[in-house]
Amino acid sequence: MAMLIDGKRISALVREEIKEKTAALKTEKGIVPGLAVIIVGEDPASQVYVRNKARACEEVGFYSEVYRLPAETTQEELNALVDSLNVNDAIHGILVQLPLPKHLDETDVLLRINPDKDVDAFHPYNVGNIMIGDYRFLPCTPAGVMELLKRSNIDPAGKKCVVIGRSNIVGKPMAMLLLHANGTVTICHSRTKDLAAVCREADILVVAIGRADFVGADMVKPGAVVIDVGMNRREDGKLTGDVNFSEVEPIASAITPVPGGVGPMTITMLLQNTFTAANK
Ligand code: GUN
């Protein structure tokens, strides 16, 4: 039986630490970390994420603003809002919830965010910083995975780490963080030959492909650590990961559940980045 990596518990611990640091920052320097979240359109999943982000800010004592813009918002209007937040001293972090409606250019907006306020770490400046090992802002989901490993006393150093998925938000930065932690890292994707054999080599397997129950017992080495970044909605409305939990759990040494694994950590790391921006 695998050790369950409890993201809810670890997330609560880290948020408590952030709450304490925030109270001290306010007392000592008179600074209250401020986060602005922009959401364009009515995507239901994004609405839930944004509500959760605002609530999390409140719980740790941050100031937050949510801008709910209509789906017809123009690029100029969105850019103008980002420009105004870039020079707003009460706002230390700016997050534009993705995906944006199709007529808007994501790259253009992300490039416009002041890199010092880029708490998602999506700006090419911060992406570049991660490549060269300057880790002021870390992308939230991969940073959350690293925090889960650290607090579960799992050290990637010298281990074979396999990441399935090569997205800019998760797969690629995840590989960088594992490499920085001295793992030997392989990135797999849809064109990888004999994926199962590559995955069976992994001491630490991180799965981020967005396909429900994709990783079965045949892809996992007995004793491996399995981190499931997937969040898929089943037909009955239930959340499920990319890993077939009931098959893999008996052979892994440690595993994250879905929900309650990586998910809760993502917003926690956003709070951490916002605190870092405010404390600069
Ligand atoms: N949409 C899904 N995940 C994310 C995220 O981490 N940041 C932003 N800005 N949008 C998202």
XYZ file of C-alpha atoms and ligand atoms in Angstrom:
291
model
C 0.000 0.000 0.000
C 1.260 3.407 -0.947
C 1.713 6.369 1.353
C -1.004 8.870 0.462
C 0.473 12.323 -0.231
C -2.211 14.494 1.327
C -2.286 17.756 -0.633
C -5.084 19.168 1.474
C -3.119 18.752 4.698
C 0.157 20.035 3.259
C -1.633 22.932 1.576
C -3.265 23.941 4.873
C 0.150 23.867 6.568
C 1.781 26.083 3.928
C -1.180 28.498 3.920
C -0.909 28.837 7.704
C 2.775 29.749 7.282
C 1.878 32.329 4.615
C -0.812 33.772 6.890
C 1.729 34.227 9.680
C 4.315 35.817 7.337
C 1.597 38.117 5.972
C 0.639 39.334 9.440
C 4.319 40.038 10.177
C 4.798 41.897 6.862
C 1.833 44.097 7.699
C 3.096 44.861 11.204
C 6.736 45.374 10.278
C 6.512 47.100 6.890
C 2.839 48.135 6.586
C 2.507 46.049 3.399
C -0.583 43.974 2.578
C 0.032 41.630 -0.395
C -2.448 42.422 -3.173
C -3.530 40.138 -6.027
C -5.598 41.135 -9.071
C -7.325 38.363 -10.986
C -8.770 39.011 -14.444
C -11.309 36.673 -15.974
C -12.809 37.201 -19.409
C -16.048 35.448 -20.345
C -18.154 32.822 -18.615
C -16.128 29.578 -18.698
C -17.642 27.694 -15.708
C -14.424 25.944 -14.629
C -12.526 29.259 -14.726
C -15.264 30.907 -12.655
C -14.760 28.267 -9.946
C -10.951 28.646 -10.000
C -11.207 32.420 -9.726
C -13.654 32.249 -6.820
C -11.319 29.845 -5.024
C -8.329 32.144 -5.629
C -10.157 35.162 -4.187
C -11.294 33.156 -1.153
C -7.773 31.833 -0.544
C -6.425 35.418 -0.604
C -8.932 36.471 2.011
C -8.068 33.523 4.258
C -4.366 34.437 4.465
C -5.005 38.178 4.883
C -4.251 39.389 1.341
C -6.045 42.150 -0.497
C -7.610 40.967 -3.756
C -9.519 42.359 -6.705
C -11.387 40.274 -9.272
C -12.110 41.809 -12.683
C -14.926 39.946 -14.441
C -14.896 41.148 -18.036
C -17.525 40.273 -20.654
C -16.653 37.752 -23.388
C -16.718 40.560 -25.998
C -13.870 42.471 -24.291
C -11.355 43.735 -26.867
C -7.597 43.237 -26.766
C -7.174 46.987 -26.252
C -9.506 46.983 -23.231
C -7.775 43.987 -21.676
C -4.323 45.433 -22.316
C -5.388 48.772 -20.811
C -6.533 47.016 -17.628
C -3.199 45.165 -17.341
C -1.329 48.455 -17.907
C -3.257 50.127 -15.086
C -2.619 47.210 -12.694
C 1.088 47.246 -13.601
C 1.353 50.732 -12.028
C -1.092 50.167 -9.152
C 0.952 50.094 -5.915
C -1.717 48.146 -3.997
C -1.387 45.265 -6.483
C 1.712 43.048 -6.255
C 0.466 40.165 -8.379
C -1.547 40.060 -11.620
C -3.141 36.877 -12.922
C -5.043 36.593 -16.189
C -7.136 33.431 -15.982
C -6.619 31.171 -18.994
C -7.999 30.183 -21.412
C -9.071 33.504 -22.892
C -11.856 33.736 -25.492
C -10.505 32.866 -28.949
C -10.445 36.414 -30.333
C -7.933 37.491 -27.662
C -4.174 36.974 -27.972
C -2.907 35.237 -24.830
C 0.769 35.801 -25.604
C 0.200 39.525 -26.089
C -1.503 39.853 -22.685
C 1.009 37.711 -20.801
C 3.905 39.695 -22.293
C 2.288 42.876 -21.064
C 2.246 41.876 -17.377
C 5.128 43.440 -15.473
C 7.440 40.434 -14.810
C 7.760 41.601 -11.174
C 3.989 41.083 -10.796
C 3.813 37.884 -12.868
C 2.717 35.523 -10.073
C 1.820 32.772 -12.566
C 5.443 32.858 -13.852
C 4.137 32.700 -17.433
C 6.065 35.733 -18.775
C 9.034 34.677 -20.957
C 11.324 36.637 -18.610
C 10.308 34.419 -15.684
C 10.276 31.282 -17.852
C 13.870 32.167 -18.808
C 14.773 32.740 -15.162
C 13.610 29.228 -14.334
C 15.860 27.819 -17.078
C 18.902 29.507 -15.516
C 17.954 28.660 -11.928
C 16.617 32.008 -10.625
C 13.559 30.817 -8.752
C 11.893 33.972 -7.453
C 8.542 33.085 -9.055
C 7.841 29.451 -9.722
C 4.974 28.239 -11.911
C 2.287 27.255 -9.437
C 1.493 23.651 -10.321
C 5.084 22.361 -10.682
C 6.077 24.339 -7.568
C 3.185 22.678 -5.742
C 4.463 19.239 -6.774
C 7.966 20.078 -5.484
C 6.495 21.245 -2.171
C 4.519 17.988 -1.845
C 7.693 15.971 -2.468
C 9.731 18.052 -0.015
C 7.189 17.811 2.769
C 6.841 14.064 2.182
C 10.646 13.671 2.510
C 10.992 12.523 -1.093
C 14.249 13.835 -2.560
C 14.548 13.684 -6.373
C 18.380 13.810 -6.204
C 19.857 10.965 -8.214
C 16.429 9.518 -8.991
C 15.019 8.725 -12.415
C 12.158 11.191 -12.900
C 9.726 10.816 -15.788
C 7.291 13.603 -16.667
C 4.419 12.755 -19.028
C 3.271 15.948 -20.763
C 5.209 18.856 -22.259
C 2.939 21.844 -21.720
C 4.416 25.262 -20.968
C 2.376 25.460 -17.755
C 3.205 22.058 -16.257
C 5.377 19.549 -18.156
C 8.318 21.716 -19.214
C 8.739 23.712 -15.966
C 8.150 20.521 -13.946
C 11.099 18.912 -15.699
C 13.265 21.972 -14.945
C 12.433 21.951 -11.235
C 13.161 18.222 -10.945
C 16.437 18.762 -12.805
C 17.334 21.627 -10.471
C 16.680 19.213 -7.582
C 19.267 16.875 -9.162
C 16.849 14.362 -10.647
C 17.660 12.605 -13.927
C 14.726 13.754 -15.987
C 12.926 12.390 -19.051
C 9.999 14.227 -20.656
C 7.480 12.035 -22.493
C 4.686 13.073 -24.851
C 2.272 11.790 -27.477
C 5.105 10.824 -29.866
C 7.201 8.953 -27.292
C 7.901 5.389 -28.395
C 6.990 2.629 -25.930
C 5.778 5.057 -23.316
C 4.959 2.302 -20.820
C 8.554 1.016 -20.859
C 9.959 4.526 -20.297
C 7.518 5.111 -17.426
C 8.429 1.783 -15.815
C 11.979 3.117 -15.388
C 10.763 6.004 -13.226
C 11.455 6.307 -9.510
C 9.278 9.438 -9.607
C 6.513 9.573 -12.227
C 4.685 12.882 -12.778
C 1.629 12.639 -14.996
C 0.172 15.752 -16.641
C -1.572 14.852 -19.871
C -5.251 15.435 -19.146
C -6.553 11.943 -19.968
C -8.588 10.175 -17.336
C -7.070 6.958 -15.943
C -4.321 6.952 -18.606
C -1.595 5.496 -16.387
C -2.254 1.939 -15.288
C -0.253 -0.576 -13.262
C 1.640 -1.676 -16.418
C 3.324 1.768 -16.559
C 4.566 1.935 -12.972
C 7.630 0.377 -11.382
C 6.835 -1.242 -8.019
C 7.844 1.218 -5.296
C 7.682 4.313 -7.525
C 6.374 7.690 -6.359
C 3.402 8.674 -8.540
C 2.253 12.296 -8.813
C -1.036 12.834 -10.626
C -1.503 16.367 -11.979
C -4.601 15.408 -13.986
C -8.018 16.900 -13.299
C -10.628 15.355 -15.531
C -14.375 15.608 -15.146
C -16.111 12.238 -15.546
C -19.577 11.870 -17.062
C -21.100 11.583 -13.586
C -19.506 14.944 -12.704
C -16.812 13.464 -10.430
C -13.189 14.625 -10.664
C -10.627 12.033 -11.656
C -6.901 12.130 -12.351
C -4.678 10.863 -15.166
C -3.688 7.843 -13.072
C -5.865 4.796 -12.514
C -5.655 5.100 -8.737
C -7.103 1.732 -7.754
C -4.654 -0.113 -10.053
C -1.547 1.933 -9.247
C -1.939 2.605 -5.524
C -1.157 -0.998 -4.462
C 2.236 -0.985 -6.239
C 3.433 2.600 -5.696
C 5.381 3.639 -2.586
C 3.621 7.027 -2.505
C 0.826 8.554 -4.563
C -1.255 11.734 -4.773
C -5.041 11.306 -4.882
C -7.379 13.297 -7.147
C -9.011 15.330 -5.752
C -6.938 16.315 -2.724
C -3.419 15.905 -4.117
C -1.740 18.430 -6.410
C -4.901 20.540 -6.918
C -4.981 22.291 -3.538
C -1.265 23.141 -3.828
C -1.634 25.197 -7.012
C -3.475 28.086 -5.359
C -1.188 27.809 -2.332
C 1.847 28.423 -4.517
C 0.051 31.368 -6.137
C -0.305 32.828 -2.633
C 3.387 32.141 -2.035
C 4.352 33.982 -5.250
C 2.120 36.922 -4.357
C 3.736 37.131 -0.930
C 7.186 37.047 -2.572
C 6.184 39.875 -4.931
C 4.889 42.007 -2.058
C 7.956 41.360 0.114
C 10.462 42.307 -2.596
N -6.024 28.164 -16.113
C -5.788 26.912 -15.638
N -4.746 26.907 -14.804
C -4.291 28.175 -14.739
C -3.228 28.802 -14.013
O -2.476 28.194 -13.272
N -3.119 30.150 -14.214
C -3.935 30.840 -15.029
N -3.712 32.144 -15.165
N -4.911 30.290 -15.722
C -5.094 28.964 -15.560
